[in-house]
């Protein structure tokens, strides 16, 4: 009877699943150690508490990954214990588990750039890249020690797996075997379903999702310790985050009052200056000296002498933030005023619609429109989105047509490509609009060999790349300022997102989105420092205001120069949690409920004031919900234009 209960097989199955839990715990420790400056756990007990909450998320991931293995382990197959069958299970177990497990190791490094666990959104980033294998081997080469850790962990896992073997059992009474096995199979599947749901069997509740990790933390980044990367990937595998939320309190009147999605400015006389927008890859505010004069950072060093100099003749926004976390979020935010939250708007089912944008408005005024990107044509999906926006001319690596200047990874070096851009603009009929997305300030953090000793290595690898791109911008301006079109041009500089962090000030949760925004118009009144909240989606309406465009247009941002209009605010997302900053407070919101309110100076989100909720906080919560509702409603219902 004992053997027919298959006790030995079940014990071994439990042991094999326990090994997965053990190695996920090991990966969680390594994830923390690699990113401890960002995650900031104050005690060992706090870390183990986060690990405890992480068990539910580990359970879901492990059971998903091992679902077929578990089924084949308990299914009444009569030959489950023989060597051949066990060999099949061995290869199935390690093929599925090691592929999933490797995702955790990717985030030991990648987390530093996205500040969130990797989801399927990463495939959106890589979808249009033609050099995936080059990038993959570059990652292995540059971070060989992570790969080595993975190999060691995998070898030890295999060693422990083989230490416990199944006892061979020859079935003599097949009816008895099948009867007991059927009960075992049903019970096992029920337990697996409950485990996948997060330990909850109630039909009335949904399975745990990424956002549930935030229920267990007081410091939002700690939710990434609770999570594991396989879970984050699995839970976003077939998800569509672009769904209209059901907020009963959000009415059309509230949207018009709080969000003001239709803008109209009459502050300036109509004019047609050229507009050139620089979207600077990974150019966090931390690197630019002009934006850090009030921060009192000990031993601070700037890596952007040109931008620092230009800032003295520009309007700079020292409290500006990105509306997304990745490059594919930046283009839509800056050029079309469309932010990205959980997933990129450009990778959603909805970008192919009429979109009112900086491009469409300027085209309607007779502007020639161009987009420049150093990378392979189509990289990051920029060519496709440029076509959707209606950009007439796209210039990429193909048009540059000289691969001797290719960096070997992403695209043409910034300096020669910006020189190519300047020469191309010289041929344009004015007025023109042009935007460029640079590439050189990016992992694997290399610069041209001829400049090896020109730029300081800095404290982290990206510093020398930031200095190189700053030099490339200077070279562009050295040539452009000699041309007739230069004096009647609005230049805008903004980063797509942040990157490597060195100073503690920028380790703070909110400052991980901190970017520079610079607006320069030669010999104009736009000079000074503005400390109000600013964001990427404000760039589009700001330019509309500057050129005196007096018709209504769709915009979620606000003109940075319209001080009598909409109150400054910032919205972005960790991928699971919205961060809405306005007035005195920062509100964190999971899409259903508010998680916290923080003083706007508490950029590390340490002192949650939710227990002291006041009318201003309630107003900010309503504003946040109204923005999110209008965002998804307009995208899903294809109302991204006033027409």
XYZ file of C-alpha atoms in Angstrom:
643
model
C 0.000 0.000 0.000
C 2.816 2.438 0.964
C 4.428 2.125 -2.452
C 1.144 2.638 -4.250
C 0.817 5.976 -2.484
C 4.046 6.823 -4.362
C 5.482 8.436 -1.234
C 9.077 8.197 -2.444
C 8.220 9.872 -5.749
C 6.367 12.667 -3.982
C 9.230 13.242 -1.542
C 11.676 13.518 -4.428
C 9.311 15.860 -6.298
C 9.068 18.107 -3.233
C 12.880 18.033 -2.889
C 13.351 19.040 -6.536
C 10.903 21.925 -6.199
C 12.585 22.931 -2.930
C 15.847 23.260 -4.845
C 14.178 25.845 -7.095
C 13.124 27.844 -4.021
C 16.650 27.589 -2.626
C 18.263 28.919 -5.783
C 15.667 31.669 -6.204
C 16.586 32.767 -2.672
C 20.254 32.719 -3.665
C 19.422 34.837 -6.749
C 17.482 37.299 -4.578
C 20.535 37.767 -2.352
C 22.751 38.373 -5.385
C 20.192 40.764 -6.899
C 20.283 42.789 -3.712
C 24.085 42.749 -3.456
C 24.480 43.939 -7.054
C 21.949 46.748 -6.521
C 22.229 47.525 -2.813
C 22.847 51.240 -3.422
C 19.476 51.487 -5.150
C 17.545 49.130 -2.893
C 18.760 50.404 0.490
C 17.745 47.718 2.979
C 18.631 48.893 6.483
C 18.840 45.567 8.338
C 19.180 41.826 7.861
C 15.767 41.261 9.433
C 14.161 43.647 6.923
C 15.804 41.749 4.079
C 14.555 38.403 5.326
C 11.103 39.886 5.782
C 11.114 40.902 2.109
C 12.324 37.405 1.194
C 9.430 35.924 3.158
C 6.907 37.984 1.189
C 8.750 36.987 -1.961
C 7.903 33.310 -1.379
C 4.426 33.779 -2.859
C 5.912 35.273 -6.035
C 8.595 32.569 -6.165
C 5.881 29.943 -5.821
C 3.939 31.325 -8.778
C 7.037 31.511 -10.981
C 8.373 28.090 -9.967
C 5.023 26.362 -10.483
C 4.476 28.016 -13.855
C 7.946 27.047 -15.051
C 7.666 23.493 -13.681
C 4.054 22.832 -14.606
C 4.818 20.198 -17.239
C 7.558 18.681 -15.065
C 5.127 18.332 -12.135
C 2.418 16.809 -14.330
C 4.826 14.251 -15.783
C 6.167 13.484 -12.316
C 2.774 12.501 -10.876
C 0.828 11.323 -13.930
C 0.028 7.578 -13.727
C 2.501 6.406 -16.359
C 3.530 3.095 -14.704
C 7.153 3.681 -15.734
C 7.712 6.955 -13.868
C 10.578 5.566 -11.784
C 12.683 3.890 -14.461
C 15.967 5.441 -15.585
C 14.823 6.481 -19.050
C 11.756 8.333 -17.787
C 13.765 10.047 -15.068
C 16.327 11.161 -17.642
C 13.558 12.849 -19.644
C 12.383 14.595 -16.474
C 15.964 15.695 -15.702
C 16.389 17.438 -19.061
C 12.905 18.962 -18.938
C 13.510 20.267 -15.408
C 16.799 21.979 -16.162
C 15.875 23.250 -19.619
C 12.868 25.148 -18.277
C 14.303 26.130 -14.901
C 17.673 27.386 -16.086
C 16.153 29.508 -18.860
C 13.835 31.120 -16.310
C 16.545 31.346 -13.669
C 18.876 33.173 -16.054
C 16.380 36.056 -16.199
C 17.177 36.851 -12.567
C 20.854 37.192 -13.458
C 20.087 39.606 -16.295
C 18.540 41.956 -13.729
C 21.681 41.973 -11.605
C 22.917 44.439 -14.246
C 19.867 45.627 -16.197
C 18.055 46.829 -13.066
C 20.576 49.668 -12.753
C 19.231 51.141 -15.996
C 15.477 50.562 -15.710
C 14.996 50.599 -11.897
C 12.395 47.855 -12.293
C 12.326 44.098 -12.747
C 12.521 43.132 -16.410
C 9.212 42.351 -18.096
C 8.258 41.374 -21.633
C 8.562 45.077 -22.452
C 12.272 44.389 -22.994
C 11.288 42.539 -26.175
C 9.734 45.769 -27.415
C 13.104 47.444 -26.957
C 14.967 44.742 -28.897
C 12.299 43.998 -31.492
C 13.722 46.224 -34.205
C 17.424 45.714 -33.473
C 19.419 44.031 -36.227
C 22.455 43.296 -34.043
C 20.881 41.254 -31.250
C 23.670 38.674 -31.203
C 26.352 41.363 -31.031
C 24.574 42.941 -28.090
C 24.127 39.551 -26.409
C 27.804 38.622 -26.685
C 28.779 42.134 -25.625
C 26.719 41.628 -22.470
C 28.401 38.273 -21.793
C 31.842 39.753 -22.350
C 31.359 42.893 -20.278
C 29.602 41.114 -17.430
C 31.372 37.762 -17.618
C 31.337 37.481 -13.834
C 27.513 37.377 -13.856
C 27.619 34.606 -16.439
C 30.224 32.790 -14.331
C 27.979 33.062 -11.261
C 25.114 31.613 -13.264
C 27.239 28.676 -14.447
C 28.408 27.953 -10.894
C 24.844 28.139 -9.558
C 23.538 25.907 -12.351
C 26.291 23.329 -11.763
C 25.601 23.260 -8.022
C 21.866 22.949 -8.675
C 22.464 19.945 -10.960
C 24.782 18.414 -8.363
C 22.140 18.688 -5.616
C 19.424 17.364 -7.923
C 21.434 14.201 -8.581
C 22.124 13.642 -4.892
C 18.572 12.384 -4.331
C 17.299 9.696 -6.680
C 13.944 7.980 -7.120
C 13.672 4.363 -6.028
C 12.647 2.084 -8.876
C 9.078 0.819 -8.411
C 7.644 -1.961 -10.554
C 3.852 -1.804 -10.692
C 2.165 -5.164 -10.093
C -1.395 -4.033 -9.390
C -2.228 -1.499 -12.062
C -5.780 -0.840 -10.837
C -4.574 0.023 -7.342
C -1.712 2.088 -8.806
C -4.019 4.017 -11.120
C -6.629 4.636 -8.415
C -4.204 6.112 -5.890
C -2.309 7.972 -8.617
C -5.471 9.637 -9.879
C -6.173 11.041 -6.404
C -2.546 12.188 -6.077
C -2.704 13.802 -9.521
C -5.922 15.745 -8.783
C -4.691 16.942 -5.364
C -1.349 17.985 -6.858
C -2.974 19.976 -9.658
C -5.276 21.734 -7.177
C -2.273 22.689 -5.049
C -0.413 23.912 -8.124
C -3.365 26.083 -9.205
C -3.583 27.576 -5.728
C 0.156 28.191 -5.665
C 0.105 29.893 -9.065
C -2.673 32.178 -7.864
C -0.541 33.163 -4.887
C -1.933 30.698 -2.350
C -5.542 31.799 -2.830
C -8.246 29.391 -4.023
C -11.114 31.905 -3.919
C -12.804 32.560 -7.238
C -13.580 36.101 -6.114
C -9.947 37.162 -6.040
C -7.508 37.503 -8.910
C -4.100 35.790 -9.099
C -1.255 37.852 -7.661
C 0.352 40.283 -10.053
C 3.432 42.502 -10.099
C 1.657 45.333 -8.336
C 0.886 43.080 -5.336
C 4.539 43.121 -4.332
C 4.104 46.741 -3.282
C 1.533 45.800 -0.642
C 4.308 44.462 1.561
C 6.722 47.398 1.491
C 6.940 50.919 2.850
C 9.762 51.856 0.465
C 8.591 51.304 -3.130
C 11.913 49.989 -4.601
C 11.815 47.148 -2.042
C 8.997 45.611 -4.084
C 11.690 44.595 -6.571
C 13.305 42.457 -3.877
C 9.946 40.809 -3.185
C 9.560 40.071 -6.889
C 11.638 37.787 -9.071
C 12.263 38.349 -12.774
C 10.675 35.120 -14.110
C 7.455 36.130 -12.347
C 7.595 39.636 -13.873
C 8.110 38.198 -17.359
C 5.409 35.520 -17.020
C 2.811 37.919 -15.640
C 3.344 40.362 -18.529
C 3.639 37.714 -21.246
C 0.122 38.094 -22.626
C -1.011 41.223 -20.844
C -2.346 44.413 -22.345
C -2.024 47.239 -19.829
C -3.922 49.650 -22.066
C -7.333 49.258 -20.459
C -9.631 52.059 -19.352
C -9.813 52.052 -15.537
C -13.105 52.267 -13.687
C -12.842 55.341 -11.464
C -16.379 56.284 -10.446
C -15.355 59.700 -9.140
C -13.696 60.761 -12.411
C -16.159 62.698 -14.553
C -15.744 64.663 -17.770
C -15.923 67.842 -15.696
C -13.092 66.632 -13.449
C -10.963 65.772 -16.496
C -11.486 69.187 -18.064
C -10.680 70.879 -14.768
C -7.749 68.787 -13.529
C -6.160 67.316 -16.677
C -7.019 70.002 -19.220
C -6.280 67.668 -22.163
C -7.058 70.369 -24.734
C -4.661 73.325 -24.586
C -4.794 76.719 -26.229
C -2.278 79.530 -25.726
C -2.393 83.174 -26.746
C 0.698 84.451 -24.958
C 2.875 85.155 -28.008
C 2.635 86.586 -31.506
C 2.539 83.921 -34.221
C 5.988 83.126 -35.664
C 7.754 80.329 -37.516
C 11.196 79.709 -36.014
C 13.016 76.492 -36.830
C 12.747 73.868 -34.099
C 15.529 71.386 -33.305
C 15.030 68.831 -30.535
C 17.955 66.818 -29.157
C 16.879 63.619 -27.381
C 20.016 62.624 -25.508
C 20.458 58.944 -24.781
C 20.697 58.150 -21.037
C 21.591 61.759 -20.158
C 20.543 61.932 -16.507
C 20.397 65.297 -14.757
C 23.166 64.095 -12.467
C 25.822 64.523 -15.167
C 25.089 68.184 -16.049
C 26.753 70.717 -13.777
C 24.352 73.583 -14.507
C 21.544 71.534 -12.953
C 23.370 70.716 -9.732
C 24.518 74.066 -8.399
C 21.948 74.083 -5.585
C 22.231 70.409 -4.625
C 25.354 70.803 -2.461
C 26.698 67.407 -3.528
C 30.153 66.857 -1.969
C 32.970 66.750 -4.532
C 30.497 67.078 -7.405
C 31.964 67.010 -10.911
C 30.247 67.920 -14.181
C 30.941 66.075 -17.434
C 29.184 68.534 -19.756
C 31.229 71.737 -20.184
C 29.408 72.700 -23.398
C 25.887 72.256 -22.017
C 26.934 74.040 -18.823
C 28.087 76.999 -20.900
C 24.994 76.974 -23.125
C 22.749 76.821 -20.047
C 23.856 80.328 -19.083
C 22.183 81.599 -22.265
C 19.136 79.318 -21.976
C 16.108 78.586 -19.857
C 16.847 75.478 -17.839
C 14.371 73.419 -15.826
C 16.132 72.010 -12.789
C 13.211 69.964 -11.471
C 12.445 68.031 -14.654
C 11.724 64.321 -15.008
C 11.306 61.639 -17.637
C 7.839 60.211 -18.188
C 9.224 56.748 -18.907
C 12.069 54.386 -18.175
C 13.346 53.338 -21.599
C 14.368 54.868 -24.914
C 11.156 53.787 -26.645
C 9.227 55.750 -24.012
C 11.179 58.941 -24.687
C 10.293 59.649 -28.315
C 6.514 59.569 -27.810
C 6.751 61.593 -24.585
C 8.877 64.366 -26.071
C 7.533 64.668 -29.618
C 3.882 63.727 -29.077
C 3.374 64.399 -25.361
C 2.321 60.782 -24.810
C 3.954 59.191 -21.736
C 4.412 55.465 -21.145
C 3.641 53.753 -17.872
C 3.633 49.960 -17.546
C 4.211 49.368 -21.262
C 5.436 51.591 -24.072
C 2.670 53.377 -25.949
C 4.521 52.660 -29.204
C 4.420 48.909 -28.483
C 0.755 48.880 -27.519
C -2.069 47.901 -29.887
C -2.954 51.603 -30.320
C -0.157 53.752 -31.857
C -1.518 53.488 -35.403
C -4.041 56.288 -35.136
C -4.210 60.009 -35.858
C -1.931 61.645 -33.301
C -1.788 65.365 -32.728
C 1.843 66.151 -31.971
C 4.643 68.626 -32.288
C 5.210 67.148 -35.752
C 1.613 67.345 -36.997
C 1.119 70.935 -35.837
C 4.378 72.161 -37.353
C 3.639 70.313 -40.604
C 0.280 72.071 -40.772
C 2.203 75.349 -40.610
C 4.392 74.415 -43.571
C 7.440 73.069 -41.742
C 9.806 70.546 -43.308
C 10.102 67.676 -40.774
C 13.027 65.321 -40.164
C 14.125 62.719 -37.636
C 17.744 61.617 -37.181
C 18.876 58.465 -35.384
C 22.446 57.141 -35.535
C 21.372 53.494 -35.311
C 20.232 51.007 -37.937
C 17.116 52.253 -39.701
C 14.107 51.016 -37.761
C 16.000 50.506 -34.509
C 13.816 50.917 -31.391
C 10.794 51.227 -33.671
C 11.635 54.900 -34.224
C 11.216 54.738 -38.000
C 7.746 53.232 -37.660
C 6.633 55.796 -35.091
C 8.168 58.612 -37.144
C 5.953 57.498 -40.029
C 2.882 57.437 -37.769
C 3.648 60.993 -36.624
C 4.013 62.042 -40.245
C 7.722 62.900 -40.245
C 8.731 63.383 -43.872
C 12.445 62.588 -43.733
C 14.169 59.877 -41.713
C 17.960 59.800 -41.529
C 19.650 56.784 -39.985
C 22.749 54.678 -40.374
C 21.721 53.878 -43.961
C 21.600 57.538 -45.011
C 24.845 58.304 -43.198
C 26.354 55.628 -45.449
C 29.778 55.265 -43.830
C 30.189 52.301 -41.517
C 33.789 53.253 -40.761
C 32.147 55.441 -38.096
C 30.037 52.576 -36.689
C 30.670 51.976 -32.988
C 30.321 48.213 -33.403
C 27.208 47.970 -31.242
C 24.451 50.561 -31.539
C 25.166 52.969 -34.357
C 27.285 55.776 -35.768
C 29.336 57.733 -33.234
C 27.565 60.925 -32.090
C 30.187 63.371 -33.324
C 30.223 62.415 -37.019
C 26.475 61.801 -37.039
C 25.697 65.242 -35.604
C 28.037 66.742 -38.213
C 26.038 64.855 -40.851
C 22.840 66.236 -39.336
C 24.153 69.808 -39.402
C 25.121 69.512 -43.082
C 21.712 68.025 -43.896
C 19.866 70.863 -42.140
C 21.848 73.349 -44.198
C 20.041 72.025 -47.281
C 16.566 72.417 -45.766
C 14.133 75.131 -46.670
C 13.050 77.065 -43.588
C 11.088 76.772 -41.441
C 12.086 73.228 -40.519
C 11.640 70.874 -37.619
C 14.314 68.298 -36.812
C 14.847 65.894 -33.948
C 17.816 63.669 -33.263
C 18.129 60.709 -30.896
C 21.787 60.200 -29.957
C 23.333 56.798 -29.150
C 26.888 57.082 -27.822
C 26.102 57.573 -24.104
C 24.985 53.977 -23.789
C 26.210 50.614 -22.598
C 28.839 49.206 -23.369
C 30.198 52.718 -22.616
C 32.883 53.142 -25.231
C 34.120 56.182 -27.129
C 36.141 56.470 -30.350
C 39.717 55.299 -29.975
C 41.087 58.666 -31.121
C 39.511 60.302 -28.043
C 40.742 57.710 -25.584
C 42.780 60.260 -23.614
C 40.652 63.350 -24.296
C 37.746 62.686 -21.947
C 37.941 61.836 -18.230
C 37.130 58.262 -17.241
C 35.067 59.614 -14.383
C 33.727 57.551 -11.519
C 31.434 55.295 -13.523
C 31.769 54.045 -17.145
C 29.101 56.331 -18.630
C 30.882 59.533 -17.558
C 33.370 59.501 -20.422
C 30.526 58.817 -22.890
C 28.518 61.757 -21.526
C 31.587 63.967 -21.977
C 32.034 62.680 -25.542
C 28.406 63.413 -26.493
C 28.712 66.870 -24.935
C 31.738 67.435 -27.182
C 29.730 66.172 -30.191
C 27.033 68.751 -29.382
C 29.669 71.483 -29.173
C 31.024 70.506 -32.602
C 27.488 70.657 -34.000
C 26.978 74.169 -32.593
C 30.409 75.340 -33.752
C 29.254 74.719 -37.314
C 25.542 75.518 -36.983
C 26.023 78.982 -35.502
C 27.753 80.044 -38.720
C 24.625 79.300 -40.772
C 21.767 81.731 -41.580
C 19.084 79.470 -40.077
C 20.727 79.312 -36.646
C 19.630 82.655 -35.179
C 15.941 81.926 -35.761
C 15.871 78.479 -34.178
C 14.527 77.046 -30.932
C 16.847 74.341 -29.600
C 15.562 71.870 -27.013
C 17.688 69.367 -25.101
C 16.180 66.559 -23.019
C 17.210 63.061 -22.001
C 15.134 59.997 -22.874
C 15.762 58.521 -19.403
C 18.458 58.204 -16.748
C 21.270 55.692 -16.518
C 24.200 54.870 -14.248
C 24.156 56.691 -10.916
C 27.134 57.827 -8.875
C 25.960 60.446 -6.374
C 23.656 59.544 -3.471
C 21.284 62.382 -4.371
C 20.356 60.556 -7.549
C 19.998 57.164 -5.875
C 16.745 58.516 -4.411
C 13.638 56.846 -5.817
C 12.145 59.934 -7.487
C 15.482 61.234 -8.782
C 15.984 58.066 -10.811
C 13.792 59.846 -13.369
C 15.586 63.208 -13.061
C 16.632 64.614 -16.431
C 17.781 67.987 -17.775
C 15.520 70.073 -19.979
C 17.180 73.022 -21.728
C 15.494 75.479 -24.101
C 17.830 77.772 -26.028
C 16.900 80.434 -28.560
C 19.749 82.742 -29.610
C 19.428 86.310 -28.344
C 15.977 85.788 -26.818
C 14.241 86.449 -23.511
C 14.291 82.725 -22.671
C 17.163 82.809 -20.191
C 17.083 81.758 -16.563
C 16.474 78.937 -14.105
C 13.036 77.439 -13.422
C 12.684 75.155 -10.381
C 9.030 74.186 -10.922
C 8.039 70.623 -11.772
C 8.666 69.898 -15.450
C 8.538 66.759 -17.588
C 9.089 65.481 -21.106
C 5.425 65.816 -22.094
C 5.662 69.574 -21.403
C 8.047 70.120 -24.331
C 5.393 69.870 -27.063
C 2.957 72.428 -25.566
C 5.859 74.700 -24.575
C 6.978 75.004 -28.193
C 3.372 75.604 -29.304
C 3.225 78.477 -26.816
C 6.605 79.877 -27.898
C 5.676 80.052 -31.595
C 2.316 81.659 -30.855
C 0.169 78.758 -32.092
C -3.290 79.922 -31.000
C -5.534 77.012 -32.004
C -6.721 74.274 -29.593
C -4.567 71.135 -29.539
C -4.464 67.875 -27.581
C -1.763 67.801 -24.905
C -1.420 66.198 -21.467
C 1.557 68.407 -20.687
C 1.606 72.160 -20.090
C 3.580 75.092 -21.424
C 6.539 75.656 -19.119
C 6.247 79.394 -19.827
C 2.535 79.725 -19.081
C 2.717 80.569 -15.375
C -0.952 81.575 -15.107
C -2.319 78.309 -16.439
C -2.154 74.700 -15.308
C -0.283 74.013 -12.069
C 3.078 72.222 -12.554
C 3.029 68.454 -12.063
C 4.923 65.289 -13.015
C 3.656 61.776 -13.673
C 5.689 58.645 -14.334
C 5.706 54.992 -13.370
C 8.032 52.334 -12.026
C 6.254 49.900 -14.327
C 3.849 48.945 -11.558
C 3.426 52.068 -9.418
C 2.408 55.526 -10.650
C 4.248 58.503 -9.145
C 2.289 61.758 -9.349
C 3.949 64.915 -8.041
C 2.115 68.201 -7.611
C 2.089 71.045 -5.147
C 3.586 69.939 -1.830
C 3.276 66.206 -2.342
C 4.293 63.099 -4.226
C 1.512 60.501 -4.519
C 2.227 56.817 -5.184
C -0.696 54.927 -6.703
C -0.981 51.299 -7.828
C -3.836 51.870 -10.272
C -6.478 50.930 -7.717
C -5.514 52.608 -4.475
C -3.093 55.160 -3.102
C -0.064 53.604 -1.445
C 1.429 56.765 0.000
C 1.825 60.510 0.132
C 5.240 62.093 0.623
C 6.523 65.610 0.973
C 7.903 66.736 -2.407
C 11.342 67.152 -0.805
C 11.264 63.516 0.379
C 12.557 62.195 -2.923
C 13.580 58.893 -1.405
C 9.953 58.277 -0.377
C 10.866 57.407 3.196
C 8.259 59.197 5.312
C 4.768 58.108 4.257
C 2.207 60.742 5.265
C -0.894 58.818 4.206
C -2.190 58.678 7.783
C -2.245 62.496 7.776
C -4.357 62.694 4.621
C -5.680 66.206 3.996
C -7.786 67.945 1.310
C -4.736 68.802 -0.811
C -3.706 65.136 -0.845
C -7.240 64.108 -1.818
C -7.120 66.666 -4.625
C -3.826 65.219 -5.892
C -5.224 61.677 -5.741
C -8.218 62.751 -7.835
C -5.907 64.542 -10.289
C -3.783 61.397 -10.639
C -6.824 59.216 -11.312
C -8.249 61.717 -13.781
C -4.973 61.813 -15.718
C -4.732 58.022 -15.887
C -8.378 57.673 -16.912
C -8.086 60.274 -19.678
C -4.784 58.789 -20.850
C -6.143 55.278 -21.381
C -9.549 56.478 -22.566
C -8.114 58.693 -25.308
C -5.609 56.061 -26.450
C -8.067 53.151 -26.518
C -10.860 55.223 -28.078
C -8.435 56.782 -30.567
C -8.950 60.382 -29.509
C -5.356 61.621 -29.614
C -6.360 64.530 -31.804
C -8.807 67.426 -31.531
C -10.171 66.588 -34.989
